[in-house]
Amino acid sequence: MENRSISDIIEAYLKEIFGDDTQIEIRRSEIADHFNVVPSQINYVIKTRFTIQNGYLVQSKRGGGGYIRIERVNLLADVDVLNSLVQAIGDSIRERDAFAIIETLYNEKVISRREGDLMLVALSKQTLAVDDTNMENKLRARILVSFLNRLRYES
């Protein structure tokens, strides 16, 4: 049997709630009660698993009638979303985060498997082979932003 963390289980549950919808609204405390965890665990899952890099926008409203709205977005169809993604990348990105973006592009059928594989190779530690991690992450960000801009103009 597969060992899954509570974060994996909560993520799967939230994705199941989506169904065919593009957005959901949840109450953090209700989800926390459902899984018998503290509300900060729900924050952690949302902050780490439902990011713009993974194809999601998150909005929250605090207070008594507060909610968290999670919206699944098409990364390249909406210029504002693409701009947010490029802004989230900034001038530096770790290999793991770059790979997550490419995986999302593939899962959303924006790129083919072959294109994704080529992008992964181009952004890998082995290809960049820079002894300075900071410089490597900056170079990776510039290449990834260039890929995204090229995809924007082709679609």
N, CA, C and O of each residue as an XYZ file, in Angstrom:
620
protein
N       0.845     -1.186      0.000
C       0.000      0.000      0.000
C       0.884      1.242      0.000
O       1.945      1.268      0.624
N       0.440      2.238     -0.691
C       1.198      3.480     -0.841
C       1.078      4.331      0.420
O      -0.021      4.548      0.931
N       2.216      4.809      0.916
C       2.217      5.706      2.070
C       2.038      7.131      1.582
O       2.908      7.680      0.906
N       0.915      7.720      1.924
C       0.660      9.098      1.526
C       0.575      9.951      2.772
O       0.024      9.546      3.795
N       1.136     11.151      2.658
C       1.085     12.073      3.788
C      -0.298     12.704      3.865
O      -1.074     12.647      2.911
N      -0.590     13.296      4.994
C      -1.876     13.982      5.159
C      -1.998     15.123      4.160
O      -3.099     15.432      3.704
N      -0.872     15.755      3.814
C      -0.898     16.826      2.814
C      -1.315     16.281      1.455
O      -2.091     16.920      0.744
N      -0.804     15.097      1.086
C      -1.192     14.461     -0.176
C      -2.681     14.146     -0.190
O      -3.359     14.337     -1.199
N      -3.181     13.662      0.945
C      -4.595     13.286      1.046
C      -5.484     14.520      0.950
O      -6.505     14.494      0.264
N      -5.108     15.594      1.626
C      -5.891     16.837      1.569
C      -5.861     17.407      0.154
O      -6.891     17.848     -0.356
N      -4.699     17.401     -0.480
C      -4.595     17.878     -1.860
C      -5.517     17.074     -2.774
O      -6.257     17.656     -3.568
N      -5.483     15.756     -2.674
C      -6.335     14.901     -3.509
C      -7.812     15.193     -3.254
O      -8.612     15.234     -4.189
N      -8.168     15.394     -1.997
C      -9.549     15.710     -1.636
C     -10.002     17.024     -2.284
O     -11.083     17.098     -2.867
N      -9.164     18.051     -2.174
C      -9.523     19.344     -2.763
C      -9.635     19.234     -4.287
O     -10.533     19.827     -4.885
N      -8.740     18.491     -4.907
C      -8.812     18.316     -6.362
C     -10.053     17.530     -6.755
O     -10.625     17.759     -7.821
N     -10.467     16.610     -5.905
C     -11.686     15.841     -6.152
C     -12.907     16.754     -6.091
O     -13.845     16.592     -6.870
N     -12.895     17.710     -5.168
C     -14.003     18.667     -5.044
C     -14.173     19.452     -6.349
O     -15.293     19.779     -6.743
N     -13.060     19.747     -7.007
C     -13.127     20.494     -8.267
C     -14.033     19.801     -9.282
O     -14.863     20.444     -9.925
N     -13.870     18.498     -9.419
C     -14.604     17.803    -10.470
C     -14.299     18.462    -11.805
O     -13.133     18.616    -12.167
N     -15.327     18.848    -12.535
C     -15.155     19.529    -13.816
C     -15.194     21.046    -13.683
O     -15.038     21.764    -14.672
N     -15.403     21.537    -12.458
C     -15.469     22.984    -12.233
C     -14.078     23.607    -12.336
O     -13.064     22.923    -12.190
N     -14.049     24.901    -12.586
C     -12.765     25.597    -12.670
C     -12.424     26.314    -11.367
O     -11.303     26.795    -11.204
N     -13.386     26.392    -10.431
C     -13.080     27.032     -9.150
C     -13.925     26.427     -8.046
O     -15.032     25.937     -8.266
N     -13.361     26.480     -6.855
C     -14.089     26.028     -5.670
C     -13.906     27.073     -4.577
O     -12.940     27.836     -4.585
N     -14.841     27.097     -3.645
C     -14.720     27.919     -2.449
C     -14.823     26.987     -1.262
O     -15.742     26.173     -1.169
N     -13.878     27.116     -0.362
C     -13.873     26.259      0.824
C     -13.718     27.124      2.065
O     -13.289     28.276      2.001
N     -14.074     26.539      3.175
C     -13.814     27.152      4.469
C     -12.700     26.328      5.114
O     -12.825     25.118      5.306
N     -11.636     27.005      5.434
C     -10.452     26.349      5.973
C     -10.788     25.512      7.201
O     -10.328     24.378      7.330
N     -11.583     26.068      8.093
C     -11.903     25.364      9.340
C     -12.714     24.097      9.073
O     -12.525     23.096      9.764
N     -13.605     24.119      8.095
C     -14.407     22.931      7.776
C     -13.528     21.805      7.237
O     -13.703     20.644      7.608
N     -12.591     22.147      6.368
C     -11.683     21.139      5.818
C     -10.780     20.605      6.934
O     -10.524     19.403      7.007
N     -10.298     21.500      7.799
C      -9.450     21.076      8.923
C     -10.222     20.118      9.839
O      -9.677     19.102     10.269
N     -11.483     20.438     10.136
C     -12.307     19.556     10.970
C     -12.517     18.202     10.304
O     -12.468     17.164     10.962
N     -12.753     18.220      8.991
C     -12.986     16.987      8.226
C     -11.808     16.024      8.359
O     -11.996     14.812      8.467
N     -10.594     16.572      8.350
C      -9.388     15.737      8.419
C      -8.772     15.686      9.822
O      -7.734     15.058     10.035
N      -9.429     16.356     10.769
C      -8.940     16.399     12.145
C      -7.492     16.905     12.216
O      -6.631     16.304     12.858
N      -7.258     18.033     11.531
C      -5.949     18.685     11.555
C      -6.149     20.147     11.935
O      -7.274     20.648     11.945
N      -5.066     20.815     12.242
C      -5.159     22.236     12.547
C      -5.329     23.020     11.238
O      -4.841     22.585     10.195
N      -6.011     24.159     11.282
C      -6.227     24.946     10.069
C      -4.934     25.336      9.346
O      -4.941     25.496      8.126
N      -3.842     25.488     10.069
C      -2.591     25.856      9.408
C      -2.116     24.753      8.455
O      -1.391     25.028      7.500
N      -2.525     23.508      8.715
C      -2.187     22.409      7.793
C      -2.875     22.634      6.447
O      -2.300     22.341      5.399
N      -4.081     23.143      6.476
C      -4.809     23.446      5.234
C      -4.098     24.587      4.513
O      -3.928     24.551      3.294
N      -3.682     25.606      5.277
C      -2.910     26.704      4.674
C      -1.665     26.174      3.988
O      -1.346     26.578      2.869
N      -0.959     25.267      4.656
C       0.270     24.704      4.097
C      -0.009     24.000      2.767
O       0.711     24.206      1.790
N      -1.037     23.183      2.732
C      -1.371     22.450      1.502
C      -1.703     23.429      0.387
O      -1.227     23.275     -0.738
N      -2.502     24.416      0.686
C      -2.898     25.382     -0.343
C      -1.693     26.187     -0.809
O      -1.523     26.420     -2.006
N      -0.862     26.611      0.129
C       0.293     27.440     -0.224
C       1.322     26.669     -1.044
O       1.983     27.255     -1.902
N       1.470     25.373     -0.800
C       2.503     24.603     -1.493
C       1.998     23.814     -2.687
O       2.779     23.514     -3.591
N       0.731     23.472     -2.721
C       0.225     22.599     -3.787
C      -0.660     23.325     -4.798
O      -0.826     22.849     -5.921
N      -1.222     24.454     -4.422
C      -2.141     25.183     -5.304
C      -1.540     26.540     -5.652
O      -2.086     27.585     -5.300
N      -0.417     26.506     -6.340
C       0.324     27.707     -6.690
C       0.088     28.071     -8.155
O      -0.443     27.273     -8.927
N       0.483     29.268     -8.517
C       0.383     29.685     -9.914
C       1.241     28.771    -10.787
O       0.884     28.492    -11.932
N       2.365     28.307    -10.256
C       3.232     27.407    -11.009
C       2.528     26.094    -11.332
O       2.818     25.450    -12.340
N       1.601     25.709    -10.464
C       0.855     24.474    -10.667
C      -0.486     24.711    -11.367
O      -1.283     23.785    -11.521
N      -0.730     25.950    -11.789
C      -1.941     26.248    -12.548
C      -3.138     26.665    -11.720
O      -4.278     26.469    -12.139
N      -2.898     27.239    -10.546
C      -3.993     27.659     -9.673
C      -3.784     29.090     -9.186
O      -2.657     29.525     -8.948
N      -4.885     29.803     -9.045
C      -4.891     31.105     -8.382
C      -5.683     30.937     -7.093
O      -6.728     30.287     -7.078
N      -5.184     31.520     -6.019
C      -5.849     31.397     -4.726
C      -6.176     32.794     -4.212
O      -5.334     33.692     -4.219
N      -7.420     32.955     -3.765
C      -7.850     34.198     -3.129
C      -8.471     33.811     -1.798
O      -9.096     32.758     -1.674
N      -8.295     34.665     -0.811
C      -8.926     34.363      0.465
C      -9.568     35.606      1.042
O      -9.114     36.729      0.828
N     -10.630     35.372      1.775
C     -11.316     36.439      2.495
C     -11.363     36.005      3.949
O     -11.884     34.938      4.273
N     -10.826     36.821      4.801
C     -10.780     36.485      6.223
C     -12.039     36.988      6.919
O     -12.808     37.769      6.360
N     -12.226     36.535      8.121
C     -13.360     36.981      8.921
C     -14.417     35.902      9.044
O     -14.236     34.772      8.589
N     -15.533     36.275      9.675
C     -16.606     35.326      9.958
C     -17.164     34.632      8.734
O     -17.427     33.430      8.778
N     -17.351     35.352      7.650
C     -17.855     34.748      6.423
C     -16.723     34.443      5.462
O     -16.927     34.384      4.250
N     -15.540     34.251      6.000
C     -14.356     34.073      5.170
C     -14.357     32.768      4.394
O     -15.025     31.802      4.764
N     -13.609     32.761      3.332
C     -13.500     31.588      2.482
C     -12.142     31.609      1.796
O     -11.425     32.610      1.826
N     -11.812     30.500      1.187
C     -10.654     30.425      0.315
C     -11.179     29.976     -1.042
O     -11.821     28.932     -1.155
N     -10.905     30.760     -2.054
C     -11.317     30.420     -3.416
C     -10.077     29.949     -4.170
O      -9.067     30.649     -4.234
N     -10.177     28.756     -4.736
C      -9.097     28.196     -5.540
C      -9.625     28.065     -6.959
O     -10.667     27.455     -7.198
N      -8.890     28.646     -7.890
C      -9.327     28.647     -9.283
C      -8.263     27.980    -10.146
O      -7.081     28.319    -10.081
N      -8.712     27.025    -10.955
C      -7.817     26.383    -11.910
C      -7.751     27.290    -13.127
O      -8.787     27.696    -13.654
N      -6.537     27.615    -13.582
C      -6.392     28.563    -14.678
C      -5.609     27.955    -15.829
O      -4.780     27.064    -15.645
N      -5.893     28.460    -17.017
C      -5.124     28.084    -18.196
C      -3.948     29.038    -18.255
O      -4.125     30.242    -18.437
N      -2.757     28.506    -18.102
C      -1.579     29.345    -17.948
C      -1.321     30.277    -19.122
O      -0.855     31.399    -18.921
N      -1.610     29.843    -20.333
C      -1.232     30.664    -21.475
C      -2.409     31.343    -22.163
O      -2.199     32.231    -22.989
N      -3.623     30.956    -21.851
C      -4.775     31.568    -22.509
C      -5.065     32.964    -21.956
O      -5.613     33.813    -22.658
N      -4.702     33.191    -20.725
C      -4.988     34.460    -20.057
C      -3.672     35.212    -19.844
O      -2.798     34.750    -19.110
N      -3.541     36.358    -20.482
C      -2.308     37.143    -20.402
C      -1.981     37.507    -18.961
O      -0.815     37.476    -18.567
N      -2.992     37.851    -18.167
C      -2.748     38.218    -16.769
C      -2.180     37.041    -15.979
O      -1.301     37.215    -15.136
N      -2.691     35.842    -16.260
C      -2.194     34.657    -15.566
C      -0.746     34.403    -15.962
O       0.091     34.108    -15.108
N      -0.451     34.515    -17.242
C       0.924     34.315    -17.698
C       1.844     35.361    -17.072
O       2.951     35.038    -16.640
N       1.394     36.590    -17.025
C       2.200     37.644    -16.397
C       2.437     37.343    -14.919
O       3.526     37.589    -14.399
N       1.411     36.808    -14.238
C       1.571     36.435    -12.831
C       2.578     35.301    -12.686
O       3.369     35.279    -11.744
N       2.542     34.367    -13.620
C       3.486     33.256    -13.587
C       4.910     33.759    -13.802
O       5.825     33.369    -13.077
N       5.096     34.617    -14.789
C       6.423     35.178    -15.053
C       6.894     35.978    -13.840
O       8.069     35.919    -13.475
N       5.991     36.716    -13.220
C       6.339     37.482    -12.024
C       6.710     36.542    -10.868
O       7.636     36.826    -10.109
N       5.988     35.426    -10.737
C       6.296     34.465     -9.671
C       7.669     33.832     -9.897
O       8.381     33.532     -8.938
N       8.037     33.631    -11.148
C       9.364     33.091    -11.461
C      10.421     34.111    -11.069
O      11.451     33.764    -10.490
N      10.160     35.359    -11.386
C      11.099     36.423    -11.051
C      12.408     36.256    -11.787
O      12.426     35.820    -12.938
N      13.497     36.596    -11.140
C      14.794     36.493    -11.815
C      15.574     35.270    -11.364
O      16.754     35.129    -11.682
N      14.902     34.366    -10.608
C      15.579     33.171    -10.115
C      14.542     32.094     -9.820
O      13.487     32.381     -9.255
N      14.846     30.843    -10.206
C      13.930     29.740     -9.914
C      14.731     28.460     -9.699
O      15.690     28.170    -10.414
N      14.304     27.703     -8.686
C      14.952     26.418     -8.413
C      14.507     25.385     -9.448
O      13.440     25.512    -10.049
N      15.327     24.378     -9.641
C      15.029     23.327    -10.621
C      13.674     22.685    -10.335
O      12.871     22.495    -11.249
N      13.420     22.353     -9.083
C      12.160     21.694     -8.712
C      10.948     22.542     -9.101
O       9.962     22.010     -9.611
N      11.010     23.841     -8.868
C       9.885     24.720     -9.195
C       9.708     24.866    -10.707
O       8.582     24.913    -11.204
N      10.819     24.937    -11.431
C      10.747     25.010    -12.894
C      10.124     23.739    -13.446
O       9.297     23.790    -14.356
N      10.522     22.598    -12.896
C       9.975     21.323    -13.358
C       8.474     21.242    -13.074
O       7.732     20.660    -13.866
N       8.015     21.813    -11.960
C       6.588     21.816    -11.634
C       5.803     22.616    -12.667
O       4.705     22.220    -13.057
N       6.358     23.730    -13.107
C       5.695     24.542    -14.135
C       5.582     23.753    -15.437
O       4.530     23.748    -16.077
N       6.653     23.096    -15.820
C       6.641     22.314    -17.063
C       5.647     21.163    -16.956
O       4.938     20.862    -17.916
N       5.593     20.527    -15.800
C       4.627     19.442    -15.592
C       3.193     19.965    -15.741
O       2.346     19.300    -16.338
N       2.931     21.138    -15.206
C       1.603     21.735    -15.334
C       1.287     22.053    -16.791
O       0.173     21.798    -17.247
N       2.237     22.598    -17.519
C       2.028     22.883    -18.944
C       1.698     21.606    -19.706
O       0.839     21.609    -20.589
N       2.375     20.524    -19.367
C       2.114     19.238    -20.016
C       0.733     18.713    -19.624
O      -0.038     18.293    -20.487
N       0.420     18.734    -18.332
C      -0.876     18.234    -17.867
C      -2.046     19.014    -18.454
O      -3.125     18.464    -18.671
N      -1.821     20.300    -18.707
C      -2.864     21.142    -19.299
C      -2.861     21.081    -20.828
O      -3.603     21.804    -21.492
N      -2.010     20.204    -21.372
C      -1.911     19.989    -22.818
C      -1.487     21.234    -23.587
O      -1.853     21.412    -24.749
N      -0.707     22.097    -22.926
C      -0.151     23.275    -23.578
C       1.082     22.869    -24.381
O       1.370     23.437    -25.434
N       1.804     21.874    -23.861
C       2.987     21.362    -24.552
C       2.874     19.846    -24.669
O       2.171     19.199    -23.893
N       3.574     19.298    -25.646
C       3.605     17.848    -25.818
C       4.608     17.234    -24.847
O       5.381     17.943    -24.204
N       4.585     15.938    -24.752
C       5.546     15.238    -23.890
C       6.969     15.515    -24.372
O       7.869     15.755    -23.568
N       7.161     15.481    -25.680
C       8.491     15.717    -26.247
C       8.974     17.131    -25.922
O      10.121     17.317    -25.515
N       8.103     18.129    -26.100
C       8.475     19.505    -25.770
C       8.822     19.629    -24.288
O       9.799     20.282    -23.922
N       8.010     18.994    -23.440
C       8.267     19.025    -22.003
C       9.601     18.388    -21.654
O      10.359     18.914    -20.838
N       9.882     17.250    -22.279
C      11.156     16.576    -22.025
C      12.332     17.454    -22.440
O      13.337     17.532    -21.733
N      12.204     18.109    -23.581
C      13.275     18.998    -24.046
C      13.462     20.181    -23.090
O      14.590     20.582    -22.803
N      12.351     20.733    -22.604
C      12.435     21.840    -21.652
C      13.088     21.386    -20.351
O      13.917     22.099    -19.785
N      12.709     20.191    -19.874
C      13.295     19.661    -18.643
C      14.804     19.500    -18.779
O      15.560     19.849    -17.872
N      15.233     18.969    -19.919
C      16.669     18.783    -20.148
C      17.378     20.135    -20.181
O      18.446     20.293    -19.589
N      16.783     21.110    -20.872
C      17.416     22.429    -21.001
C      17.544     23.131    -19.650
O      18.467     23.922    -19.454
N      16.633     22.854    -18.719
C      16.621     23.547    -17.433
C      17.280     22.753    -16.301
O      17.332     23.220    -15.163
N      17.773     21.577    -16.606
C      18.329     20.712    -15.562
C      19.673     21.216    -15.037
O      20.387     21.953    -15.717
N      19.997     20.805    -13.823
C      21.286     21.138    -13.203
C      22.442     20.658    -14.078
O      23.438     21.361    -14.251
N      22.296     19.452    -14.628
C      23.357     18.867    -15.432
C      23.632     19.689    -16.688
O      24.789     19.863    -17.071
N      22.583     20.195    -17.332
C      22.772     20.979    -18.547
C      23.366     22.342    -18.235
O      24.297     22.788    -18.905
N      22.832     22.998    -17.224
C      23.312     24.342    -16.902
C      24.730     24.301    -16.342
O      25.530     25.197    -16.609
N      25.041     23.274    -15.573
C      26.391     23.008    -15.069
C      27.154     24.265    -14.630
O      28.276     24.521    -15.067
N      26.510     25.031    -13.759
C      27.139     26.227    -13.211
C      27.470     25.927    -11.749
O      26.623     25.425    -11.011
N      28.680     26.229    -11.338
C      29.097     25.929     -9.964
C      28.414     26.819     -8.931
O      28.378     26.482     -7.748
N      27.884     27.933     -9.364
C      27.224     28.892     -8.479
C      25.709     28.669     -8.560
O      25.094     28.950     -9.588
N      25.111     28.166     -7.480
C      23.677     27.861     -7.450
C      22.830     29.090     -7.742
O      21.823     29.004     -8.445
N      23.233     30.221     -7.208
C      22.500     31.463     -7.429
C      22.475     31.811     -8.929
O      21.429     32.162     -9.474
N      23.621     31.710     -9.571
C      23.722     32.000    -11.001
C      22.926     30.968    -11.811
O      22.269     31.316    -12.792
N      22.990     29.711    -11.398
C      22.243     28.645    -12.077
C      20.740     28.942    -12.050
O      20.062     28.817    -13.070
N      20.221     29.335    -10.883
C      18.799     29.631    -10.745
C      18.393     30.850    -11.564
O      17.283     30.897    -12.093
N      19.277     31.829    -11.673
C      18.998     33.014    -12.492
C      18.969     32.642    -13.969
O      18.085     33.083    -14.703
N      19.909     31.852    -14.399
C      19.952     31.405    -15.789
C      18.717     30.571    -16.123
O      18.119     30.738    -17.186
N      18.337     29.674    -15.214
C      17.148     28.838    -15.411
C      15.899     29.709    -15.548
O      15.048     29.433    -16.393
N      15.781     30.740    -14.739
C      14.612     31.630    -14.802
C      14.547     32.339    -16.156
O      13.476     32.434    -16.755
N      15.687     32.834    -16.637
C      15.703     33.533    -17.936
C      15.298     32.594    -19.062
O      14.552     32.987    -19.959
N      15.777     31.376    -19.025
C      15.430     30.408    -20.072
C      13.939     30.054    -19.990
O      13.257     30.009    -21.014
N      13.437     29.806    -18.788
C      12.028     29.440    -18.625
C      11.101     30.568    -19.055
O      10.102     30.321    -19.729
N      11.412     31.782    -18.681
C      10.584     32.929    -19.099
C      10.609     33.052    -20.624
O       9.588     33.370    -21.233
N      11.745     32.807    -21.237
C      11.828     32.835    -22.698
C      10.943     31.755    -23.315
O      10.254     32.005    -24.304
N      10.960     30.548    -22.729
C      10.082     29.476    -23.206
C       8.622     29.912    -23.125
O       7.866     29.753    -24.083
N       8.234     30.459    -21.981
C       6.836     30.858    -21.778
C       6.425     31.955    -22.755
O       5.324     31.919    -23.304
N       7.292     32.913    -22.967
C       6.971     33.982    -23.914
C       6.836     33.428    -25.331
O       5.963     33.863    -26.082
N       7.673     32.496    -25.696
C       7.584     31.881    -27.026
C       6.282     31.106    -27.171
O       5.637     31.165    -28.218
N       5.893     30.382    -26.130
C       4.623     29.644    -26.167
C       3.439     30.582    -26.302
O       2.464     30.274    -26.988
N       3.529     31.730    -25.643
C       2.432     32.706    -25.682
C       2.205     33.179    -27.116
O       1.061     33.342    -27.541
N       3.281     33.400    -27.858
C       3.140     33.929    -29.198
C       2.759     32.854    -30.216
O       2.295     33.176    -31.310
N       2.952     31.581    -29.867
C       2.572     30.518    -30.777
C       1.133     30.093    -30.604
O       0.527     29.591    -31.551
N       0.555     30.278    -29.406
C      -0.784     29.769    -29.184
C      -1.862     30.717    -29.615
O      -3.046     30.406    -29.482
